[in-house]
Short mmCIF file of C-alpha atoms in Angstrom, two decimals:
data_model
loop_
_atom_site.label_atom_id
_atom_site.label_comp_id
_atom_site.label_asym_id
_atom_site.label_seq_id
_atom_site.Cartn_x
_atom_site.Cartn_y
_atom_site.Cartn_z
CA MET Y 1 124.78 57.21 108.89
CA PHE Y 2 121.47 59.03 109.19
CA ASN Y 3 122.81 61.88 107.08
CA SER Y 4 121.26 62.30 103.65
CA TYR Y 5 122.95 65.65 103.14
CA THR Y 6 126.40 64.35 102.21
CA THR Y 7 126.11 65.04 98.48
CA ASN Y 8 124.50 67.65 96.27
CA THR Y 9 124.46 68.78 92.65
CA LEU Y 10 126.73 71.82 92.95
CA GLU Y 11 129.49 71.90 90.32
CA TYR Y 12 132.08 74.63 90.02
CA ASP Y 13 134.49 75.11 87.14
CA ALA Y 14 137.23 77.36 88.50
CA GLY Y 15 138.69 77.60 85.00
CA SER Y 16 135.76 79.76 83.83
CA CYS Y 17 135.77 81.99 86.92
CA ILE Y 18 136.51 85.68 86.32
CA ASN Y 19 136.56 86.39 90.07
CA CYS Y 20 133.67 88.87 90.00
CA GLY Y 21 132.74 87.84 93.54
CA LYS Y 22 129.01 87.51 92.92
CA CYS Y 23 128.77 83.89 94.13
CA SER Y 24 130.26 84.62 97.54
CA THR Y 25 128.01 87.69 97.78
CA VAL Y 26 124.74 85.90 97.08
CA CYS Y 27 125.35 82.59 98.88
CA PRO Y 28 123.49 82.59 102.23
CA HIS Y 29 125.60 79.70 103.55
CA ALA Y 30 129.12 80.87 102.65
CA VAL Y 31 129.62 77.94 100.28
CA PHE Y 32 131.82 80.19 98.15
CA SER Y 33 134.41 82.55 99.51
CA PRO Y 34 136.42 85.23 97.74
CA GLY Y 35 139.79 84.07 96.45
CA GLU Y 36 142.84 85.87 95.09
CA LYS Y 37 142.45 84.76 91.50
CA VAL Y 38 139.24 82.76 91.46
CA ALA Y 39 136.34 82.12 93.83
CA GLN Y 40 136.98 79.36 96.34
CA LEU Y 41 134.52 76.53 96.94
CA ALA Y 42 134.85 76.74 100.69
CA ASP Y 43 132.02 74.61 102.09
CA PRO Y 44 130.26 72.64 99.31
CA LEU Y 45 128.22 70.48 101.70
CA ALA Y 46 126.51 73.55 103.16
CA CYS Y 47 124.88 74.14 99.76
CA MET Y 48 121.08 74.14 99.90
CA GLU Y 49 120.79 74.25 96.10
CA CYS Y 50 118.92 77.55 95.98
CA GLY Y 51 120.58 78.39 92.65
CA ALA Y 52 121.45 82.03 93.42
CA CYS Y 53 125.14 81.56 92.54
CA GLN Y 54 124.41 79.90 89.21
CA LEU Y 55 121.91 82.61 88.27
CA ASN Y 56 124.32 85.40 89.13
CA CYS Y 57 127.46 83.86 87.62
CA PRO Y 58 128.07 85.79 84.39
CA THR Y 59 130.33 83.12 82.89
CA GLY Y 60 128.35 79.98 83.71
CA ALA Y 61 131.15 78.61 85.90
CA ILE Y 62 128.63 77.29 88.42
CA VAL Y 63 126.00 74.64 87.74
CA VAL Y 64 123.54 73.46 90.38
CA ASP Y 65 120.29 71.57 90.03
CA SER Y 66 118.30 74.05 92.07
CA GLY Y 67 114.89 73.67 93.58
CA VAL Y 68 112.81 73.80 96.71
CA GLY Y 69 114.14 71.44 99.38
CA CYS Y 70 110.68 70.78 100.75
CA ALA Y 71 109.55 67.18 101.35
CA TYR Y 72 105.89 68.11 101.21
CA ALA Y 73 106.26 69.82 97.82
CA MET Y 74 108.30 66.92 96.42
CA MET Y 75 105.92 64.19 97.58
CA TRP Y 76 102.88 66.15 96.42
CA SER Y 77 104.45 66.66 92.98
CA ALA Y 78 105.23 62.93 92.82
CA ILE Y 79 101.65 62.03 93.71
CA LYS Y 80 100.32 64.38 91.04
CA GLY Y 81 102.80 62.96 88.53
CA GLN Y 82 104.55 66.27 87.90
CA GLU Y 83 108.06 66.17 86.50
CA GLU Y 84 109.10 69.45 88.03
CA VAL Y 85 108.79 70.08 91.73
CA THR Y 86 107.29 73.44 92.53
CA CYS Y 87 106.66 74.95 95.92
CA GLY Y 88 103.62 73.11 97.26
CA CYS Y 89 102.07 76.29 98.58
CA GLY Y 90 101.15 77.70 95.17
CA ASP Y 91 101.97 81.07 93.72
CA ASN Y 92 99.79 83.25 95.85
CA TYR Y 93 100.94 82.49 99.35
CA CYS Y 94 103.74 80.83 101.20
CA CYS Y 95 103.83 78.37 104.05
CA SER Y 96 106.66 80.18 105.79
CA PRO Y 97 106.39 83.73 107.04
CA SER Y 98 109.79 83.14 108.62
CA PRO Y 99 111.77 86.25 109.55
CA SER Y 100 114.97 84.91 108.07
CA ILE Y 101 113.15 84.06 104.88
CA LEU Y 102 111.74 87.51 104.57
CA GLN Y 103 114.89 89.46 105.27
CA LEU Y 104 113.18 90.58 108.42
CA GLY Y 105 115.29 91.11 111.37
CA LYS Y 106 116.60 90.07 114.66
CA LYS Y 107 115.76 92.86 117.03
CA LYS Y 108 118.82 94.26 118.65
CA MET H 1 96.71 97.18 105.26
CA ASN H 2 99.91 99.11 104.83
CA ASN H 3 100.68 102.51 106.09
CA THR H 4 100.76 104.27 102.76
CA ASN H 5 98.58 106.56 100.78
CA MET H 6 98.62 108.79 97.76
CA ILE H 7 99.11 112.32 98.93
CA ASN H 8 99.42 115.65 97.20
CA VAL H 9 102.31 117.59 98.55
CA SER H 10 104.33 120.66 97.65
CA MET H 11 106.31 120.84 94.41
CA ASN H 12 109.68 120.42 96.05
CA ASP H 13 108.63 117.10 97.51
CA PRO H 14 110.02 114.35 95.28
CA ALA H 15 106.86 112.29 95.65
CA SER H 16 104.92 114.90 93.70
CA LEU H 17 107.37 115.08 90.80
CA HIS H 18 106.25 111.75 89.46
CA PRO H 19 102.61 110.68 89.50
CA THR H 20 103.25 107.03 90.30
CA ILE H 21 105.28 107.58 93.47
CA ARG H 22 103.48 106.81 96.70
CA SER H 23 104.53 108.05 100.09
CA THR H 24 105.30 105.85 103.04
CA SER H 25 106.97 106.14 106.42
CA SER H 26 108.85 104.00 108.91
CA ASP H 27 105.93 103.99 111.33
CA ILE H 28 104.31 100.67 112.07
CA THR H 29 100.70 101.38 113.02
CA PHE H 30 98.26 99.33 115.03
CA ALA H 31 96.65 98.22 111.75
CA ASN H 32 100.09 97.04 110.55
CA HIS H 33 100.62 95.05 113.74
CA ARG H 34 97.19 93.46 113.40
CA ASP H 35 98.00 92.54 109.79
CA HIS H 36 101.35 91.04 110.84
CA PHE H 37 99.63 89.00 113.54
CA PHE H 38 97.17 87.48 111.06
CA ALA H 39 99.94 86.89 108.51
CA ARG H 40 101.91 84.93 111.12
CA MET H 41 98.83 82.96 112.11
CA GLY H 42 98.32 81.98 108.49
CA VAL H 43 94.95 83.77 108.31
CA ARG H 44 93.94 84.94 104.79
CA ARG H 45 97.37 83.97 103.60
CA SER H 46 97.24 85.58 100.17
CA GLU H 47 95.85 88.91 101.33
CA HIS H 48 98.80 90.51 103.10
CA ARG H 49 99.73 92.66 100.16
CA VAL H 50 101.17 96.05 99.33
CA GLU H 51 100.41 97.78 96.05
CA PRO H 52 103.43 97.20 93.76
CA GLY H 53 105.25 100.32 92.53
CA LEU H 54 107.59 103.02 93.71
CA TYR H 55 107.41 104.48 97.20
CA ALA H 56 109.15 107.50 98.69
CA LEU H 57 110.31 107.08 102.29
CA GLY H 58 111.13 110.37 104.01
CA GLU H 59 112.24 113.05 101.59
CA PRO H 60 114.38 111.38 98.95
CA THR H 61 116.34 113.28 96.30
CA PRO H 62 117.51 111.99 92.89
CA ASP H 63 120.69 110.81 94.66
CA SER H 64 118.86 108.74 97.27
CA PRO H 65 119.22 104.94 97.30
CA VAL H 66 116.57 102.61 95.90
CA PHE H 67 115.62 99.41 97.71
CA ALA H 68 113.70 96.56 96.08
CA SER H 69 111.12 94.67 98.12
CA ALA H 70 108.25 92.20 97.78
CA ASN H 71 104.61 93.23 97.92
CA TYR H 72 104.12 91.20 101.10
CA THR H 73 103.30 93.36 104.11
CA LEU H 74 105.80 91.60 106.43
CA SER H 75 108.62 92.13 103.90
CA PHE H 76 107.75 95.72 103.03
CA ASP H 77 107.12 96.73 106.64
CA ALA H 78 110.37 95.13 107.85
CA LEU H 79 112.22 97.16 105.22
CA ARG H 80 110.60 100.54 105.90
CA ARG H 81 110.92 100.03 109.66
CA ALA H 82 114.64 99.25 109.29
CA LEU H 83 115.09 102.39 107.18
CA VAL H 84 113.92 104.81 109.86
CA GLY H 85 115.48 108.21 109.22
CA VAL H 86 116.79 107.20 105.78
CA ASP H 87 115.47 109.18 102.82
CA CYS H 88 115.12 106.68 100.02
CA TYR H 89 112.92 104.99 97.46
CA ILE H 90 111.38 101.55 97.82
CA LEU H 91 110.61 99.66 94.64
CA VAL H 92 107.92 97.10 95.43
CA LEU H 93 107.79 94.18 93.00
CA ASP H 94 104.60 92.24 92.36
CA THR H 95 105.35 88.93 94.10
CA ARG H 96 101.65 88.12 94.59
CA GLY H 97 101.86 88.71 98.31
CA VAL H 98 104.78 86.34 98.89
CA ASN H 99 107.97 87.13 100.84
CA VAL H 100 111.28 87.80 99.07
CA TRP H 101 112.96 84.41 99.40
CA CYS H 102 109.94 82.26 98.57
CA ALA H 103 109.01 84.57 95.69
CA ALA H 104 112.59 84.46 94.39
CA GLY H 105 112.41 80.67 94.45
CA LYS H 106 109.14 80.80 92.53
CA GLY H 107 110.63 83.34 90.11
CA THR H 108 108.06 86.07 90.83
CA PHE H 109 110.72 88.12 92.61
CA GLY H 110 112.92 87.84 89.56
CA THR H 111 114.92 89.46 86.79
CA GLU H 112 111.91 89.97 84.56
CA GLU H 113 109.68 91.55 87.20
CA LEU H 114 112.50 93.76 88.48
CA VAL H 115 113.27 95.07 84.99
CA HIS H 116 109.56 95.53 84.29
CA ARG H 117 109.02 97.43 87.56
CA ILE H 118 112.05 99.68 86.97
CA GLN H 119 110.65 100.62 83.57
CA ALA H 120 106.99 100.85 84.60
CA THR H 121 107.77 103.29 87.42
CA GLY H 122 110.13 105.39 85.28
CA LEU H 123 112.85 104.93 87.86
CA HIS H 124 115.52 106.30 85.51
CA LYS H 125 113.68 109.64 85.56
CA VAL H 126 113.28 109.65 89.34
CA VAL H 127 116.88 108.99 90.34
CA SER H 128 120.12 110.16 88.76
CA HIS H 129 122.16 107.07 89.74
CA ARG H 130 121.67 103.58 88.33
CA VAL H 131 121.78 101.28 91.35
CA VAL H 132 119.04 99.18 92.96
CA ILE H 133 119.73 97.55 96.33
CA VAL H 134 118.14 94.10 96.28
CA PRO H 135 117.86 91.90 99.39
CA GLN H 136 120.45 89.13 99.18
CA LEU H 137 117.84 86.39 99.37
CA GLY H 138 116.26 87.81 96.21
CA ALA H 139 119.34 86.59 94.31
CA THR H 140 117.69 83.19 93.85
CA GLY H 141 115.40 84.89 91.31
CA VAL H 142 117.49 87.83 90.12
CA ALA H 143 120.45 87.66 87.72
CA ALA H 144 122.29 90.91 88.40
CA HIS H 145 124.11 91.05 85.06
CA LYS H 146 120.88 90.49 83.14
CA VAL H 147 119.11 93.27 85.03
CA LYS H 148 122.01 95.57 84.17
CA ALA H 149 121.86 94.64 80.48
CA ALA H 150 118.09 95.05 80.25
CA SER H 151 117.51 98.14 82.39
CA GLY H 152 120.85 99.89 82.86
CA PHE H 153 120.53 99.51 86.61
CA SER H 154 123.22 97.70 88.60
CA VAL H 155 121.99 95.32 91.27
CA GLU H 156 123.71 95.71 94.61
CA TYR H 157 122.92 92.88 96.98
CA GLY H 158 122.13 94.15 100.45
CA PRO H 159 122.23 92.09 103.64
CA VAL H 160 119.97 89.07 104.30
CA ARG H 161 118.19 90.80 107.17
CA ALA H 162 116.59 94.23 106.82
CA SER H 163 117.66 95.07 110.36
CA ASP H 164 121.30 95.10 109.19
CA LEU H 165 120.58 97.82 106.62
CA PRO H 166 121.53 100.85 108.74
CA GLU H 167 124.99 99.39 109.35
CA TYR H 168 125.23 98.30 105.72
CA LEU H 169 124.39 101.80 104.51
CA ARG H 170 127.24 103.30 106.52
CA THR H 171 129.89 101.24 104.74
CA ARG H 172 127.99 99.91 101.72
CA GLN H 173 129.61 96.60 102.63
CA ALA H 174 127.90 93.57 104.12
CA THR H 175 129.96 91.69 106.69
CA PRO H 176 130.16 87.89 106.26
CA GLU H 177 127.72 87.56 109.16
CA MET H 178 125.18 89.81 107.38
CA ARG H 179 125.38 87.47 104.38
CA ARG H 180 124.57 84.34 106.33
CA VAL H 181 121.12 82.90 106.76
CA ARG H 182 120.49 81.49 110.21
CA PHE H 183 117.64 79.46 111.59
CA THR H 184 117.54 80.59 115.18
CA LEU H 185 115.05 79.65 117.88
CA PRO H 186 112.93 82.80 117.27
CA ASP H 187 113.01 82.03 113.52
CA ARG H 188 111.65 78.56 114.25
CA LEU H 189 109.14 79.68 116.86
CA VAL H 190 107.30 82.04 114.51
CA LEU H 191 106.70 79.14 112.13
CA ILE H 192 104.78 77.10 114.68
CA PRO H 193 101.42 78.99 114.59
CA VAL H 194 101.05 78.63 110.83
CA GLU H 195 101.70 74.90 111.04
CA LEU H 196 99.27 74.53 113.94
CA PHE H 197 96.49 76.40 112.21
CA LEU H 198 96.56 73.85 109.40
CA ALA H 199 96.33 70.88 111.75
CA PRO H 200 93.09 70.95 113.83
CA LEU H 201 90.72 69.27 111.38
CA PRO H 202 92.89 66.30 110.33
CA ALA H 203 94.03 65.87 113.94
CA LEU H 204 90.44 65.86 115.21
CA VAL H 205 89.31 63.34 112.58
CA ALA H 206 92.25 61.07 113.46
CA ALA H 207 91.51 61.37 117.19
CA VAL H 208 87.83 60.46 116.79
CA ILE H 209 88.60 57.42 114.62
CA LEU H 210 91.34 56.24 116.98
CA SER H 211 89.20 56.68 120.10
CA ILE H 212 86.56 54.43 118.54
CA LEU H 213 89.15 51.82 117.59
CA GLY H 214 91.42 51.80 120.56
CA GLY H 215 89.96 53.98 123.30
CA TYR H 216 90.60 57.53 124.45
CA MET H 217 94.22 56.92 125.41
CA VAL H 218 95.09 56.14 121.79
CA ALA H 219 93.40 59.37 120.69
CA VAL H 220 95.41 61.32 123.27
CA ALA H 221 98.59 59.63 122.06
CA ALA H 222 97.80 60.61 118.47
CA LEU H 223 97.20 64.25 119.40
CA ILE H 224 100.41 64.38 121.43
CA ALA H 225 102.31 62.79 118.53
CA ILE H 226 101.02 65.50 116.15
CA LEU H 227 101.71 68.31 118.63
CA SER H 228 105.23 67.06 119.32
CA GLY H 229 105.91 66.92 115.59
CA MET H 230 104.69 70.47 115.13
CA ILE H 231 105.87 72.20 118.33
CA VAL H 232 108.54 70.19 120.15
CA PHE H 233 110.37 69.19 116.98
CA PRO H 234 110.92 72.70 115.53
CA ILE H 235 112.01 74.02 118.93
CA LEU H 236 114.52 71.23 119.60
CA LEU H 237 115.66 70.84 115.95
CA PRO H 238 119.38 71.62 116.32
CA TRP H 239 119.77 69.60 119.51
CA ILE H 240 118.10 66.35 118.43
CA PRO H 241 120.74 63.76 117.42
CA THR H 242 121.36 62.79 113.77
CA LYS H 243 121.36 65.04 110.72
CA ASP H 244 118.30 63.67 108.93
CA PHE H 245 114.98 65.21 109.84
CA SER H 246 113.23 61.82 109.60
CA THR H 247 115.51 60.16 112.15
CA LYS H 248 115.21 63.20 114.42
CA GLY H 249 111.43 62.76 114.14
CA PHE H 250 111.65 59.02 114.91
CA ILE H 251 113.66 59.81 118.04
CA VAL H 252 111.15 62.40 119.26
CA GLY H 253 108.27 60.03 118.42
CA ALA H 254 109.85 57.13 120.29
CA LEU H 255 110.33 59.31 123.38
CA VAL H 256 106.70 60.42 123.16
CA ALA H 257 105.48 56.83 122.65
CA LEU H 258 107.41 55.36 125.61
CA PRO H 259 105.14 56.66 128.41
CA PHE H 260 102.06 55.46 126.55
CA ALA H 261 103.61 52.04 125.96
CA TRP H 262 104.70 51.89 129.60
CA ASN H 263 101.22 52.80 130.75
CA ALA H 264 99.59 50.25 128.45
CA PHE H 265 101.86 47.54 129.82
CA TYR H 266 101.66 48.24 133.54
CA SER H 267 98.20 49.74 134.04
CA VAL H 268 96.41 46.49 133.22
CA PRO H 269 98.40 43.73 135.01
CA ASP H 270 95.52 41.25 134.93
CA THR H 271 95.27 41.27 131.12
CA ALA H 272 96.81 38.56 128.95
CA TRP H 273 100.56 39.10 128.41
CA TRP H 274 100.29 39.06 124.61
CA LEU H 275 97.61 41.76 124.72
CA ARG H 276 99.87 43.97 126.83
CA TYR H 277 102.81 43.41 124.51
CA SER H 278 100.57 44.12 121.52
CA TRP H 279 99.65 47.54 122.90
CA VAL H 280 103.29 48.37 123.56
CA LEU H 281 103.98 47.43 119.96
CA ILE H 282 101.06 49.51 118.66
CA TYR H 283 102.26 52.68 120.38
CA MET H 284 105.86 52.14 119.30
CA LEU H 285 104.79 51.45 115.70
CA VAL H 286 102.23 54.22 115.22
CA ILE H 287 103.60 57.31 117.00
CA PRO H 288 107.23 57.53 115.73
CA PRO H 289 106.33 57.50 111.99
CA VAL H 290 103.76 60.27 112.57
CA THR H 291 106.29 62.59 114.20
CA ALA H 292 108.95 61.52 111.68
CA PHE H 293 106.67 62.43 108.78
CA LEU H 294 105.84 65.82 110.29
CA ALA H 295 109.55 66.37 110.95
CA LEU H 296 110.42 65.51 107.35
CA ASN H 297 107.83 67.99 106.11
CA PHE H 298 109.44 70.70 108.21
CA THR H 299 112.33 70.67 105.70
CA GLY H 300 110.24 73.03 103.54
CA SER H 301 110.25 75.65 106.29
CA THR H 302 113.96 75.52 107.01
CA THR H 303 116.64 77.68 105.48
CA PHE H 304 119.23 75.03 104.71
CA THR H 305 117.91 71.69 103.37
CA SER H 306 118.89 70.85 99.78
CA VAL H 307 116.65 69.16 97.22
CA THR H 308 119.16 66.32 96.86
CA GLY H 309 119.24 65.63 100.59
CA VAL H 310 115.47 65.84 101.04
CA ARG H 311 114.94 63.50 98.08
CA ARG H 312 117.34 60.98 99.63
CA GLU H 313 115.47 61.26 102.93
CA ILE H 314 112.13 60.62 101.23
CA TYR H 315 113.41 57.48 99.50
CA ALA H 316 115.16 56.24 102.63
CA TYR H 317 112.48 56.77 105.25
CA VAL H 318 108.98 57.32 103.87
CA PRO H 319 108.48 53.62 102.96
CA LYS H 320 109.61 52.66 106.48
CA MET H 321 107.21 55.20 108.00
CA ALA H 322 104.36 53.79 105.92
CA TRP H 323 105.12 50.18 106.89
CA MET H 324 105.43 50.96 110.59
CA PHE H 325 102.27 53.03 110.67
CA ALA H 326 100.24 50.50 108.68
CA SER H 327 101.44 47.55 110.82
CA GLY H 328 100.50 49.39 114.01
CA ILE H 329 97.05 50.33 112.73
CA ILE H 330 96.39 46.80 111.46
CA LEU H 331 97.40 45.34 114.82
CA MET H 332 95.05 47.80 116.53
CA LEU H 333 92.23 46.80 114.17
CA VAL H 334 92.82 43.12 114.90
CA LEU H 335 92.67 43.75 118.66
CA ALA H 336 89.51 45.80 118.20
CA LEU H 337 87.88 43.00 116.22
CA ILE H 338 88.76 40.16 118.63
CA PRO H 339 85.68 40.69 120.88
CA PHE H 340 83.40 40.53 117.84
CA ILE H 341 84.77 37.26 116.54
CA GLY H 342 84.24 35.52 119.86
CA GLY H 343 87.73 35.92 121.24
CA LEU H 344 88.65 36.93 124.75
#
């Protein structure tokens, strides 16, 4: 109830995994974790569908329908009749100068 | 705006061995701080840029590490500030002035640009090793194995936050915590100014129209609804009940609307009962969908919402928001028209 984030498009075929460890390295939400023989799908619901694991998987063991999880961008694309949702901010600037987004840091 | 310049230095300085290497330092100047301030305010959003190319930080040798960054001043400056005392090279990709993660999502911080920039700067002649350290959040645009195949350089994914780099460099291993993206209160707070700077004109127009229709109190309510969607909501995000952003927004909106509804009901005891109930209804119908819509749009600024989930939210709640808002406005219009058609 009141949770739309109970499913996503992440699919993992452990049979094709060569255990290179890239997916658990690139995932910012620890969806994958290193395993003994193959990568483990540890927390699939934490996936934000950024697509980093799919892009860096050399054997194509991971498939995810990646994109920008931004309501504004999605509604704007729908209004304009675009098939593909692109970041609503355009190519030349971004709506979020967020520290975490920019690999900028917490001060210690 | 960045603290870099082309300088001619002695022959044993690595920056002079290759004509395209610029020098930089870890110092953040007053001009840098001013630039950061405007970037965070959303002023001249596409102009906070660094010249793409190769930079020498300190006195790097052919064995020194190479770090990839975006040509956005906040990204580049966070990196060079974190690398204080480290002799290294910084390879700035042309991301059109956009930060690493957003640019990676757009594909401008990507395999193609990384390979192109490695070749264009002659990096293989500058360093003897074949490793580029790429920020982890750049992985959304970079396929490490394809970069290796096309350029000969291995991609090593560094930590999410530049501030973890000194520790990372000691062990060349990122801890699980360094690999996690968070969305802490400070992370959320810095987003508020940009959102606010986009709001004044639409908010003002809405307030003027509403004050004509329903009086100044309605205009105040509208402004408070917008401000609570843009300030209160991001601050309280993790503590508001329910997982969906829309329902969180409805909850905040209902709490904001209650005092106005209360006031409308009790401040005019000699008015007809149905008029008082109508105003309660108007506030409860108009304010929550406004904050809910703003809350839903905040998904684009977060670090964790998936396309699938956001799409489900849009289908589930946006029609309800539209119906509530429209009903409230129509009711307000009807009340505003009653005096003109010879009613009370």
